[in-house]
Amino acid sequence: MAEYVAPAAVEIVADQAKEYASPYLRYFFRYGEIVEDFKNQREALELKKERVDTRVDEAKSQNELIHKDVDNWLTSAKKELKETQNLKDEIDRVKCFKWCPKWGWRYSLSKKLAEKIPIISKLLETSNFAQVGYRRPLQGIEFITSTDFMDSESSISAFNQIMEAINAKGVNMIGLHGMPGVGKTTLAKEVGKHAREQKLFDKVVMFTMSQNPNIRTIQDKIAEMFGLNFHTNTEEGRAEELFRSMQGVNKILVIVDDLWEEFKMESIGIPFGDEHEGCKILLTTRRQQVCTKMNCKEIQLGILSEDEAWVLFRHKAGLEDDCSTLNDVAKEVAAQCKGLPLAIVVVAKALKGESLNGWRDAIQIFKDSTHLYDEEVLGGVLEPLKLSYDYLKKGINQMTGNHIQMCFLLCSLFPEDEEIFIEILIMCGIGVGLFPNVYSIEDKRKKIVEALKKLKKSGLLLETDGADTIRIHDVIRDFAHWLTSTGENRFMVKDTLKEWPHMDESYTAIALWNCSSIIKIFPDKVEFSKLKTLFLVGERKRKRDDFLVVLGTFFEEMKDLQVLLLQRVSFSLKGFPSLPNLKTLWCHDCMLKNFLSSLTNMRSLEILSLTGTEIDEISEELVNLSALKYLRLSGVVEIAEELPNMVSRHIIPKYFYYSPTDEGINFPPGLVSRLTSLEELHVVPKINLNLLELKSLSRLTALSLRLSTNQIPLEDFVLPKLQRYSIVVGENYRFNREAFRRLDIQDFSSSLSAFNNLFCNVEELNLRNVGGQKNIVPSIDEMGVNELTSLQLKSCNDMEFLIDTKNDQGSTVAFSNLVELNIESMVSLKGLCNGVSPTRFLQNLKQLIIKDCEELEVIFQIDKLSEKMKRQTPLLSNLTILSLHSLPKLKRIWEVKPSHRAIASLQSLKVVSIESCDNLKTIFSPCLALSMLHLQELDIRYCDRLEEVIGFGQEDEIIENDSPLCCWPKLRILRIEVCPNLKYVCANTWTQGLQSLESVDIRGCSQLIQVFNMEQNKHGQDIVLPELGSQNHCWPKLKTLQIVRCQRLKYVFAKGFPLLESLCLTNCPQLLQVFSSTEERDVIGDHILLNLPFLKELNVSICPQISCFIVQAQHIEELVLSNVGNSHQLCNTDVPILNEGCIVVGNHEEVFQVQDGYSFSRIKILELRNLFEVRVIWNDFAQIVTLENLTTLTLSGCNKLRYIFSPMMARSLSHLVDLFIEWCEEIERLILAKDQVSSSSSNGDTSLQPMSFPNLTQIVVTNCKNLNSLFPFGFVPVLPKLETLIVTRNSKLEQVFELEDEVEVVVEEEMKFDKLNLLSLEELPGLIHFCPKGYHSVFPAMIELKVRDCPKLTTDFFIDSQEFVHCKTKALQLVEQDAVEDSTTDRNAIFNENIDWSRGEGESQLPHIT
């Protein structure tokens, strides 16, 4: 019976407890509910984290930066999931019995779960991020890659003039003019690079105008730099958006390259002059008159001197600096280049490696030239360029030379300053018959690529940032147009065509770019009997209605046409006419009606590319193209469908590789297998194709496909001639170049045997969510994937190792060419190699990224090497980037014994990033640290158990503890964040060197004892000033030093920081000293004197023990001192008086010693907190101190401070925006009264203009018990931009505003606060007036008004008929009160009452009285 009663009793007791019991009993009786709630919440958090992780991955793939709050949320979510996993396991593991529950266990577990539930709930509440990332701010690739600048007398002079003009007031446009090829663009890039590096401007943007500028393209480029997304489509609307966006940026440098005529910058949307005084424009032009017309500050860039020209020529030609006969002849050649850098470079490169006779031939060529000269277009570079062009044939057969020259001429058909896609150029070159003795597409491609390399080496073509594009200099392009203006190859190139040009039939190549759809006379038919190449491109507009409409008859008389490139063109119903010799047809973003029925007229067609193009359908007509070797289809849709409006900045953009609208292409069954001449097939969208059909294509050498998982055959498919491929299995396709072998397999759990013949030579392998594979070698490929250069693995949950050699005898060669290895979310991964490492294993690895691998304990097991491996190149010697994130069980990165220390070397390592590796105690052993001669960045975050960065551990017996360790000579950036157990960066040693260190940022390391040098001797005693050589601890390049929340740190010793720009020391309660000094001139009394001429930011906060130091920093822009040196002995030391302006860092009577009125004129932010001894901020009010750039002033807890500014200082505060003052108990006035200033001072001049603060937006003054007045003012608007005014708990304050000069007010004066929306006057027992007697204040924008506990206030507040808030303080002489009240209104008056009023709240518009 008891067994049935007891549960009932328990239930009754439980019910009662639920309602009445304390929270402690709740843990007993609601255990089941708590467990269920916990499990639901935790599961929801897991799912939410997975979704956020996916969004973050997508954002990163788009090169976005992740918002800090998202990163913080993910870290917190991961931490909670990790911590609650044990609780979840405990719930699953322990059984609860019905009658005899384990009350102690139940109580303990229930309590833990109940404490975790609100934390998880809070994470779920804060997980709905509108965006997880934001577009990375662009810096301008022109300035990152600007390396061609050469110092010369003319360039240095022009550079200095430009910088002087940039810094000069009143100059907003600078014009740099000079001859073609003199180096204007290079110099302009150098100016931009310098301005960006020195942070002279908030934004630096550069674009090219050219002869036919494309305004939309320019607007797009500028908008990218400013992070602007246009909401309008017209050029005018976009210009206005850009104009407003740029006005919001304080300082901008705009570089306009290659301007040909006067141009209104406003039409692009660039504000300058009165519209934006902070925007400076630097333009380059060949024409001085352009500079004159645009009212520029004119600067000329001259040619090189004879000596400078020879130095550049000798360098580019690879000549020795000697007195040989060859050099004598070379000097004659160099002289023919007339000091023009462009001519010097191309001629020197053309003649590089030539014999003496070759150089003499060059001299003769110059002498024999007809001196054709076009001052306007080519100037003095024509003849040198002609020499370089002719030398393309030197040393090779005539035919090959001609084809290289033709390849160069084809480049001139593309628009000025555009990047040219090499793939397009290759297909055009094949179409015109280049290299006819080479037959396959692949071999022709190699020949043309080789020709392009020769052209780049000769200086006739330029490299770009991408491997798939090239560029031609505008001057060299003009030269090519000169070459093709006459002769056998006659070209015509036109841009931005509004009318059909007059042309004769002698042209062999015509390129018409941006042809307007409104061309009135577009011929139905033209006769070009010699025409072989035609580029026809419509205008760059977003609507398809604006496409260039062309009739098929237009091409009827072009029987010799070999290459046809069409873009943004729409065809009529008749389709194409007969083009019997057409070999290349490339259509991008076109509408081709009846296209496939026209293919019968193109029997010679070898290359067909349709990208982003509308056609009828893919039909059997393709089989009729018996010569077709190359087929590319991307973004192809049927006519009835709509393609998105898309405009590219490139002529043929990367869009031709892949379109986001690709929904798939349907081929008739068996069609592809009948295209037996195909050598290259690139079909990027999904395709209804069985891979086995490709077996019929015996000539196929290149393949690009995107397939679904159900299209993969079970058997291996073999394409014996396949040399290049890019195959994606799955939904997510990412653009990538096609010039190598790539496999991307996603969400696949079946056998991979179909790809066996590809694994043996694959270069890039991406596996994501691929199951059933425990390793790569031997499971996927037994041969070792030795051509693999890039491997990315993600969420392959069955994979344990990259390679398993347990059953191998050490003869395997594997991963020998792997360069990039990315591993993420591999839950079963235990290591890289199981067993002895194979021969040449990872010997070329440069980048290793591992993230979220829960089981990984050791990464590099250096002890497990074969004997052959030990005799080879040191392991990891090529590793450049190492990034390890979220590896909770990782104990060691490298497992190495002392006897094996020579086997591994990190000699190439440049960047190390380690985050959330909670089990790591050390990172580098001393022997590895010593090998890191090229380390540049070290970033360590959230490693809870990390104790040392360089730990001796096993190697104590190898490296003596007391011997100095010199390493990391190239380290630029050191960042350590939230490593609570870190004690040393390097223990038991002094790390010397660090001559390249630029930034040190250490935060949240509560146990940190030392950074780089010993601070305790062998007896454990503090060393106050270590006797180190001055060079050892001088960090000559350090610009940023930040140490935050390092509670045990006492010393950060270094001799000097000559380039220091930012110093931040925050929340280091035991910090005693930062700087050491061994020279008498650096020490004055007990104080260290620092001369930091480049220091802009100084923040020393919550460092109560720090010794006072004095800083000379004339360029300081931000100063924050808070809780500094508050100990009694530190406060009472005397500070010497210096002859130069300086800042006293400590708790002393004064902060600034001012010796010059402009000593600290650049300061923008000043914040002083809890400096209890400070009596004056500026040591001498008699000095005229200018604070014209001060925007924010914060004073808190400066108990002895009585005044802040003199009247003269206050008049310079034209940029002050925010003013915060609190807990300054002795302060009486913000601005010293005139009679309180020394009579000898110019501050006493009463003829000065009235005081005004035109940009002050926010004023907060609280808890200043001796303050009696805030602001004096004259008869002008004092605070036109004031939005917030909060004045509370200032017991002696009598009036907020007072007159600067006592004047009897007879007629009522109005003072209007147009933008004030919040006014709060609270707990002010002495307040009598808001503003002086006789003044009437109006607040049109008031939203919130609070007046509380102001018993003496004699100010009326009321609302008029326009809903404006008013306040009025009466003069005694103004007795006509009733008349005044009738003229406004008395229905809303509030007098001497508490007010808590907000606009729009409640039915009544009257202030709410409480």
XYZ file of N, CA and C in Angstrom, residues 310 314 319-331 356 360:
51
model
N 69.752 57.892 -67.067
C 70.695 56.800 -67.256
C 70.589 55.777 -66.120
N 69.701 52.020 -67.016
C 70.652 50.957 -66.687
C 69.986 49.878 -65.829
N 72.068 46.451 -66.864
C 73.463 46.720 -67.204
C 74.284 46.957 -65.942
N 75.556 46.572 -66.003
C 76.455 46.816 -64.882
C 76.852 48.292 -64.847
N 77.214 48.756 -63.665
C 77.648 50.147 -63.519
C 79.155 50.208 -63.720
N 79.549 50.216 -65.010
C 80.975 50.255 -65.301
C 81.214 51.160 -66.505
N 82.432 51.182 -66.974
C 82.805 52.079 -68.081
C 83.018 51.304 -69.378
N 82.249 50.275 -69.602
C 82.430 49.432 -70.782
C 81.931 50.138 -72.037
N 82.361 49.589 -73.185
C 81.904 50.115 -74.474
C 80.389 49.944 -74.609
N 79.881 48.821 -74.105
C 78.439 48.577 -74.165
C 77.672 49.698 -73.461
N 78.157 50.109 -72.305
C 77.468 51.172 -71.582
C 77.536 52.498 -72.325
N 78.662 52.731 -73.020
C 78.770 53.977 -73.796
C 77.700 54.030 -74.889
N 77.526 52.889 -75.575
C 76.509 52.834 -76.624
C 75.110 52.925 -76.000
N 74.926 52.243 -74.869
C 73.618 52.260 -74.193
C 73.239 53.664 -73.760
N 74.229 54.466 -73.365
C 73.938 55.846 -72.969
C 73.407 56.647 -74.154
N 76.487 43.822 -78.085
C 76.935 45.168 -78.432
C 76.430 45.562 -79.812
N 74.106 48.760 -81.063
C 74.498 49.680 -82.142
C 73.407 49.740 -83.221
